[in-house]
Amino acid sequence: METKRETKKRTQVEEYDRGIYDIKNEFKYKSKTEKGLTEDIVRQISKEKNEPDWMLDIRLKSVSKFYELDNPTWAPDLSDVNIDDITTYIRPDADLVEDWNEVPEDIKNTFDLLGIPEAEREKNLSGVGAQYDSEVVYHNIQQELLDQGVIYTDFDTAVKEYPEIVQEYFMKCIPNSDHKYAALHYAVWSGGSFVYVPKGVKVDVPLQSYFRLNAPGAGQFEHTLIVVDEGAYCHFIEGCSAPKYNVVNVHAGAVELFVKEGATLRYSTIENWSRNMYNLNTKRCIVEKDGAIEWVSGSFGSKVSCLYPMSILKGENARSEFTGITFAGKDQYLDTGTKVVHAAPNTSSTVNSKSISKDGGVAIYRGLVKVAKNAAGSKSTVSCESLMLDQESRSDTIPVIDIANQDVDLGHEAKIGRIDDDVIFYLMSRGISEAEAKSMVVRGFAEPIAKELPLEYAVEMNNLINLELEGTIG
Amino acid sequence: MIANTLPLLTWRWLKVNDALIELPEVSEQVTEIIAKENDEVSTLFDFNKIENSYDSRHMTIKVKAEKNSIVNLYYVSRCIEENSALTDIHVDVEENATVNFVQIESGAKRTVTNYFANLNGKGAATNVDAVYFAGGENNLDIFYHVKHIGEETVSNILVNGALKDSARKTFKGTIDFKRGSKGSKGSEEEFATLLDEDVRSIAVPVLLCVEDDVEGLHAASAGKIDQDKLFYIMSRGLNLEQAKKMLVETQLFPTINKLPDKELVEEVWKNIEYRI
């Protein structure tokens, strides 16, 4: 009996159980827009939110921009993303509250199973935002942070309560002309987080926002804006997931980060969208003098991903670190990477990117290191490693290194290969099964990323890796 | 005209997907080199003077290396009066054959050299050893696309170069492992020394892979001359110019020295040394 079940598990590669991530709640909502993207739909969203005119104006201009721009020619095939089939706004049947007990039960259960309230309770997080479909349903921040002047709210509230600061920064990092899905984002954005950390304040315990898309055929377009003022520190964690449907879902969020002089921001993401999701997120950070941005990124989900966190090192001595892992399984096309622009003297960057592909999955590393003419004394190191677990998959690396200043020290290396047979043989000779041995090697491969995450998220990442490897034909 | 296109496109705003060249109406010269089974063939192309009134050339070299053969292809482009030079080299390598390509680029104001190698047979190999030196406002494009098709095929690409004045270089090297190329190994390294402030160095080392049982690696680095080494040599009594030349020689000479004719080696190096 046991053997039969085991065998079935090993060969069942097409559809595996993603457990809690695939829980589907009944599709209930207070209001939603019609499918598609028109000026009327955008006006309806703006009216729902009771927004100021300047925000509606940006939305309307972005609608035109979306229809002007084409899909990129270099990217994965996005022809299945038909905006006329997507519902861009769904207000869940829940209001924004600060107490988990006031969140409707089915929504609360989902977040319970994802471990969010528990993490907050045990003081592993100093603030939490939880978004369900198009709106934030829960937001809370520890009092001691509030007392220090830290602002952490949902973005809709920020637009109303902090308009000066939002107007100063909104769309200044990622313009709506950046690409077609940035334009889409600015037309229909909803939800997301706003964080402001005042000068000198160190937020040692992470803040987290979790985005859950429950509705089929919908999109999530959250906007995250973080400003870390001079000398401050913040660690922000973003989590996202959705259950799988047979229709296309789209994620076209935007993350705009501003790191001021001498400040440091760590931005960690574990992305586990479902296999019908097109993840077309845009993340960008502008770093001022002596500032630092640390990206930690784990991409496991979605059908198609185009994700390239970008750092613009605008001030002297600014620094960027990127650590990321991408795991492309069956029917996944994950095109990820990072871009760094050295736009000031003595800036430095490191990129450590790993990718794994199996069962016909496609993992692409797409990168850029650009050193501008005025960026004398810049240093950059890039390391990309790709692991292929079988010969059905694909793994490509296309980095671009563009240097316009002689006074630079830059090194780039990339490797592609498979799990060493000698290593598997050795582990099996120690009594470990072949499947577990491969699992260990893959977890070891992902270890540099796991150790950058807080423990609970490293555990989640390892669980995701195990989930991906279940059913791998040995 | 478009002289080459990346096999995998990237962001358009970087302007590296295509290489463009303006060529006047020069006729394309085509040369075929065939090495029969077990043969060894060596051919030298040395472009050191203007051949026609247009100061430009368009050349195609087709190489076929049959089973167990060796082809040594030496290519020297050192005519600095040339305006534009486009060279396409197409190489087919069969079972256990090897094509060695030694490439020296220190010539035309606008150069595009494309090297396409198909490693078709089991054990086929190609070794590319290239050196470039660009000064003035020269614009150099070096493009490689090595396809590993057969099993246990091997490629080694080593490119060393130096840029001076306002020169610009774009290096695009692709190692492409096709399905079925089990046991293959591909490596690609590019080192650029940047001698002046206004140079522009672009490198796009691409690795494409649809076969798991392979080893692929690439490395690229760029920077100015090692200051510690410069200091050390100057502390031994050489002036700055002499020290720079010595360090660039260390980087470039080993490849130049692979040319079959010792007089040619001296001429090529002297020409570059004078321009440093």
Short mmCIF file of N, CA and C in Angstrom, two decimals, chain A residues 169-271:
data_model
loop_
_atom_site.label_atom_id
_atom_site.label_comp_id
_atom_site.label_asym_id
_atom_site.label_seq_id
_atom_site.Cartn_x
_atom_site.Cartn_y
_atom_site.Cartn_z
N TYR A 169 6.94 61.56 -4.09
CA TYR A 169 7.65 60.35 -4.50
C TYR A 169 6.92 59.46 -5.50
N PHE A 170 5.59 59.54 -5.54
CA PHE A 170 4.81 58.62 -6.38
C PHE A 170 5.17 58.78 -7.85
N MET A 171 5.46 57.70 -8.49
CA MET A 171 5.81 57.64 -9.91
C MET A 171 7.11 58.34 -10.27
N LYS A 172 7.94 58.68 -9.26
CA LYS A 172 9.22 59.34 -9.56
C LYS A 172 10.31 58.31 -9.80
N CYS A 173 10.09 57.10 -9.37
CA CYS A 173 11.09 56.04 -9.54
C CYS A 173 10.76 55.21 -10.78
N ILE A 174 9.48 54.87 -10.93
CA ILE A 174 9.03 54.08 -12.09
C ILE A 174 7.98 54.92 -12.81
N PRO A 175 8.33 55.45 -13.99
CA PRO A 175 7.33 56.24 -14.72
C PRO A 175 6.31 55.34 -15.40
N ASN A 176 5.17 55.88 -15.76
CA ASN A 176 4.17 55.02 -16.41
C ASN A 176 4.56 54.66 -17.84
N SER A 177 5.59 55.34 -18.36
CA SER A 177 6.04 55.05 -19.72
C SER A 177 7.10 53.96 -19.75
N ASP A 178 7.44 53.44 -18.59
CA ASP A 178 8.54 52.48 -18.49
C ASP A 178 8.30 51.27 -19.39
N HIS A 179 7.13 50.71 -19.31
CA HIS A 179 6.73 49.61 -20.19
C HIS A 179 5.22 49.45 -20.07
N LYS A 180 4.66 48.61 -20.92
CA LYS A 180 3.19 48.50 -21.04
C LYS A 180 2.53 48.17 -19.69
N TYR A 181 3.17 47.30 -18.90
CA TYR A 181 2.52 46.86 -17.66
C TYR A 181 2.76 47.81 -16.50
N ALA A 182 3.71 48.73 -16.67
CA ALA A 182 3.82 49.83 -15.70
C ALA A 182 2.66 50.79 -15.96
N ALA A 183 2.35 51.01 -17.23
CA ALA A 183 1.22 51.88 -17.57
C ALA A 183 -0.08 51.26 -17.04
N LEU A 184 -0.23 49.95 -17.21
CA LEU A 184 -1.43 49.27 -16.71
C LEU A 184 -1.52 49.44 -15.19
N HIS A 185 -0.37 49.27 -14.55
CA HIS A 185 -0.34 49.41 -13.10
C HIS A 185 -0.86 50.77 -12.66
N TYR A 186 -0.31 51.82 -13.27
CA TYR A 186 -0.69 53.15 -12.82
C TYR A 186 -2.14 53.49 -13.16
N ALA A 187 -2.70 52.79 -14.13
CA ALA A 187 -4.12 53.03 -14.46
C ALA A 187 -5.04 52.43 -13.40
N VAL A 188 -4.68 51.25 -12.90
CA VAL A 188 -5.63 50.52 -12.05
C VAL A 188 -5.06 50.12 -10.70
N TRP A 189 -3.98 50.75 -10.26
CA TRP A 189 -3.36 50.32 -9.01
C TRP A 189 -4.39 50.36 -7.87
N SER A 190 -4.19 49.42 -6.93
CA SER A 190 -5.06 49.39 -5.75
C SER A 190 -4.36 48.64 -4.64
N GLY A 191 -4.41 49.20 -3.47
CA GLY A 191 -3.79 48.52 -2.32
C GLY A 191 -2.29 48.74 -2.32
N GLY A 192 -1.61 47.96 -1.53
CA GLY A 192 -0.17 48.13 -1.40
C GLY A 192 0.14 48.82 -0.09
N SER A 193 1.40 49.16 0.10
CA SER A 193 1.84 49.71 1.39
C SER A 193 2.62 50.99 1.20
N PHE A 194 2.56 51.81 2.23
CA PHE A 194 3.40 53.00 2.27
C PHE A 194 4.19 52.95 3.57
N VAL A 195 5.51 53.12 3.45
CA VAL A 195 6.35 53.10 4.65
C VAL A 195 7.22 54.35 4.63
N TYR A 196 7.26 55.04 5.74
CA TYR A 196 8.21 56.13 5.89
C TYR A 196 8.95 55.93 7.21
N VAL A 197 10.28 55.86 7.13
CA VAL A 197 11.09 55.70 8.34
C VAL A 197 11.86 57.00 8.55
N PRO A 198 11.62 57.71 9.65
CA PRO A 198 12.26 59.01 9.85
C PRO A 198 13.77 58.88 10.06
N LYS A 199 14.42 60.04 10.04
CA LYS A 199 15.88 60.09 10.14
C LYS A 199 16.37 59.37 11.38
N GLY A 200 17.36 58.53 11.19
CA GLY A 200 18.04 57.90 12.31
C GLY A 200 17.29 56.76 12.98
N VAL A 201 16.07 56.48 12.57
CA VAL A 201 15.29 55.42 13.24
C VAL A 201 15.65 54.06 12.66
N LYS A 202 15.90 53.12 13.55
CA LYS A 202 16.24 51.77 13.07
C LYS A 202 15.06 50.83 13.35
N VAL A 203 14.44 50.36 12.32
CA VAL A 203 13.34 49.41 12.50
C VAL A 203 13.96 48.02 12.39
N ASP A 204 14.38 47.48 13.54
CA ASP A 204 15.16 46.24 13.51
C ASP A 204 14.32 45.02 13.19
N VAL A 205 13.08 45.01 13.67
CA VAL A 205 12.22 43.85 13.42
C VAL A 205 11.45 44.11 12.12
N PRO A 206 11.38 43.15 11.23
CA PRO A 206 10.83 43.43 9.90
C PRO A 206 9.35 43.85 9.88
N LEU A 207 9.01 44.63 8.84
CA LEU A 207 7.61 44.90 8.51
C LEU A 207 7.26 43.94 7.37
N GLN A 208 6.02 43.47 7.34
CA GLN A 208 5.67 42.58 6.23
C GLN A 208 4.34 42.96 5.61
N SER A 209 4.28 42.89 4.29
CA SER A 209 3.00 42.96 3.58
C SER A 209 2.81 41.66 2.83
N TYR A 210 1.59 41.13 2.91
CA TYR A 210 1.31 39.88 2.21
C TYR A 210 0.15 40.12 1.25
N PHE A 211 0.35 39.72 -0.01
CA PHE A 211 -0.67 39.95 -1.03
C PHE A 211 -1.26 38.62 -1.47
N ARG A 212 -2.57 38.50 -1.30
CA ARG A 212 -3.23 37.24 -1.65
C ARG A 212 -4.29 37.54 -2.70
N LEU A 213 -4.18 36.89 -3.85
CA LEU A 213 -5.19 37.09 -4.89
C LEU A 213 -6.07 35.86 -4.90
N ASN A 214 -7.36 36.01 -4.58
CA ASN A 214 -8.24 34.85 -4.48
C ASN A 214 -9.10 34.66 -5.72
N ALA A 215 -9.43 35.78 -6.39
CA ALA A 215 -10.43 35.70 -7.46
C ALA A 215 -9.82 35.18 -8.76
N PRO A 216 -10.58 34.39 -9.52
CA PRO A 216 -10.07 33.93 -10.82
C PRO A 216 -10.19 35.04 -11.87
N GLY A 217 -9.32 35.02 -12.83
CA GLY A 217 -9.40 35.99 -13.93
C GLY A 217 -9.24 37.43 -13.48
N ALA A 218 -8.48 37.59 -12.42
CA ALA A 218 -8.35 38.95 -11.87
C ALA A 218 -6.89 39.39 -11.93
N GLY A 219 -6.69 40.64 -11.53
CA GLY A 219 -5.32 41.14 -11.47
C GLY A 219 -5.05 41.72 -10.12
N GLN A 220 -3.78 41.73 -9.74
CA GLN A 220 -3.40 42.43 -8.52
C GLN A 220 -2.39 43.50 -8.90
N PHE A 221 -2.67 44.70 -8.44
CA PHE A 221 -1.89 45.85 -8.89
C PHE A 221 -1.49 46.72 -7.71
N GLU A 222 -0.90 46.10 -6.71
CA GLU A 222 -0.58 46.85 -5.50
C GLU A 222 0.60 47.77 -5.76
N HIS A 223 0.62 48.89 -5.05
CA HIS A 223 1.73 49.84 -5.16
C HIS A 223 2.40 49.97 -3.81
N THR A 224 3.69 49.67 -3.77
CA THR A 224 4.45 49.79 -2.52
C THR A 224 5.42 50.94 -2.67
N LEU A 225 5.38 51.85 -1.72
CA LEU A 225 6.29 53.01 -1.74
C LEU A 225 6.96 53.09 -0.39
N ILE A 226 8.28 53.02 -0.38
CA ILE A 226 9.02 53.05 0.90
C ILE A 226 10.05 54.16 0.82
N VAL A 227 10.06 55.00 1.83
CA VAL A 227 11.09 56.05 1.93
C VAL A 227 11.82 55.85 3.25
N VAL A 228 13.12 55.58 3.15
CA VAL A 228 13.92 55.42 4.37
C VAL A 228 14.79 56.66 4.48
N ASP A 229 14.51 57.48 5.46
CA ASP A 229 15.19 58.77 5.54
C ASP A 229 16.61 58.63 6.06
N GLU A 230 17.32 59.73 6.10
CA GLU A 230 18.77 59.71 6.35
C GLU A 230 19.15 58.90 7.58
N GLY A 231 20.10 58.01 7.41
CA GLY A 231 20.64 57.26 8.54
C GLY A 231 19.72 56.21 9.11
N ALA A 232 18.57 55.98 8.50
CA ALA A 232 17.62 55.02 9.07
C ALA A 232 17.85 53.62 8.51
N TYR A 233 17.15 52.64 9.13
CA TYR A 233 17.24 51.26 8.67
C TYR A 233 15.86 50.61 8.69
N CYS A 234 15.60 49.81 7.69
CA CYS A 234 14.32 49.09 7.67
C CYS A 234 14.48 47.78 6.90
N HIS A 235 13.81 46.74 7.40
CA HIS A 235 13.74 45.49 6.65
C HIS A 235 12.28 45.24 6.31
N PHE A 236 11.97 45.15 5.05
CA PHE A 236 10.60 44.98 4.59
C PHE A 236 10.49 43.64 3.88
N ILE A 237 9.46 42.88 4.25
CA ILE A 237 9.27 41.57 3.62
C ILE A 237 7.96 41.58 2.85
N GLU A 238 8.01 41.09 1.64
CA GLU A 238 6.82 41.03 0.81
C GLU A 238 6.55 39.56 0.50
N GLY A 239 5.32 39.15 0.75
CA GLY A 239 4.98 37.77 0.39
C GLY A 239 3.78 37.80 -0.54
N CYS A 240 3.69 36.85 -1.43
CA CYS A 240 2.51 36.83 -2.29
C CYS A 240 2.18 35.42 -2.74
N SER A 241 0.90 35.17 -2.90
CA SER A 241 0.47 33.86 -3.41
C SER A 241 -0.96 33.97 -3.93
N ALA A 242 -1.34 32.93 -4.65
CA ALA A 242 -2.71 32.85 -5.18
C ALA A 242 -3.00 31.40 -5.48
N PRO A 243 -4.28 31.00 -5.40
CA PRO A 243 -4.59 29.61 -5.77
C PRO A 243 -4.66 29.48 -7.29
N LYS A 244 -4.55 28.26 -7.75
CA LYS A 244 -4.49 28.07 -9.20
C LYS A 244 -5.88 27.94 -9.82
N TYR A 245 -6.04 28.64 -10.94
CA TYR A 245 -7.26 28.50 -11.74
C TYR A 245 -6.87 28.17 -13.16
N ASN A 246 -7.89 27.92 -14.00
CA ASN A 246 -7.58 27.64 -15.40
C ASN A 246 -7.61 28.88 -16.27
N VAL A 247 -7.85 30.03 -15.66
CA VAL A 247 -7.83 31.27 -16.45
C VAL A 247 -6.61 32.08 -16.03
N VAL A 248 -6.29 33.05 -16.86
CA VAL A 248 -5.09 33.86 -16.60
C VAL A 248 -5.35 34.88 -15.49
N ASN A 249 -4.41 34.96 -14.57
CA ASN A 249 -4.39 36.07 -13.59
C ASN A 249 -3.14 36.90 -13.89
N VAL A 250 -3.22 38.17 -13.55
CA VAL A 250 -2.08 39.05 -13.84
C VAL A 250 -1.65 39.77 -12.56
N HIS A 251 -0.36 39.84 -12.35
CA HIS A 251 0.16 40.67 -11.26
C HIS A 251 1.04 41.73 -11.90
N ALA A 252 0.60 42.97 -11.84
CA ALA A 252 1.43 44.06 -12.37
C ALA A 252 1.55 45.10 -11.27
N GLY A 253 2.28 44.72 -10.23
CA GLY A 253 2.48 45.65 -9.12
C GLY A 253 3.66 46.55 -9.41
N ALA A 254 3.89 47.50 -8.50
CA ALA A 254 5.08 48.35 -8.61
C ALA A 254 5.61 48.60 -7.21
N VAL A 255 6.92 48.55 -7.10
CA VAL A 255 7.58 48.81 -5.83
C VAL A 255 8.57 49.94 -6.07
N GLU A 256 8.33 51.06 -5.42
CA GLU A 256 9.24 52.21 -5.56
C GLU A 256 9.92 52.43 -4.22
N LEU A 257 11.24 52.39 -4.23
CA LEU A 257 11.98 52.51 -2.97
C LEU A 257 12.93 53.69 -3.05
N PHE A 258 13.01 54.44 -1.97
CA PHE A 258 13.91 55.60 -1.92
C PHE A 258 14.76 55.47 -0.66
N VAL A 259 16.04 55.31 -0.87
CA VAL A 259 16.95 55.18 0.28
C VAL A 259 17.77 56.47 0.35
N LYS A 260 17.57 57.21 1.42
CA LYS A 260 18.23 58.51 1.54
C LYS A 260 19.65 58.36 2.07
N GLU A 261 20.31 59.49 2.22
CA GLU A 261 21.73 59.48 2.58
C GLU A 261 22.01 58.67 3.85
N GLY A 262 22.94 57.75 3.75
CA GLY A 262 23.35 56.97 4.91
C GLY A 262 22.34 55.94 5.39
N ALA A 263 21.24 55.76 4.66
CA ALA A 263 20.21 54.81 5.11
C ALA A 263 20.42 53.45 4.48
N THR A 264 19.75 52.44 5.06
CA THR A 264 19.82 51.09 4.51
C THR A 264 18.43 50.49 4.48
N LEU A 265 18.11 49.86 3.38
CA LEU A 265 16.81 49.16 3.26
C LEU A 265 17.08 47.75 2.77
N ARG A 266 16.48 46.79 3.45
CA ARG A 266 16.55 45.40 3.00
C ARG A 266 15.15 45.03 2.53
N TYR A 267 15.03 44.56 1.32
CA TYR A 267 13.72 44.25 0.74
C TYR A 267 13.71 42.78 0.35
N SER A 268 12.95 41.99 1.10
CA SER A 268 12.93 40.54 0.85
C SER A 268 11.59 40.13 0.25
N THR A 269 11.62 39.24 -0.71
CA THR A 269 10.38 38.76 -1.32
C THR A 269 10.43 37.25 -1.48
N ILE A 270 9.35 36.60 -1.07
CA ILE A 270 9.18 35.19 -1.47
C ILE A 270 7.91 35.16 -2.30
N GLU A 271 8.06 34.86 -3.56
CA GLU A 271 6.92 34.93 -4.47
C GLU A 271 6.48 33.53 -4.82
#
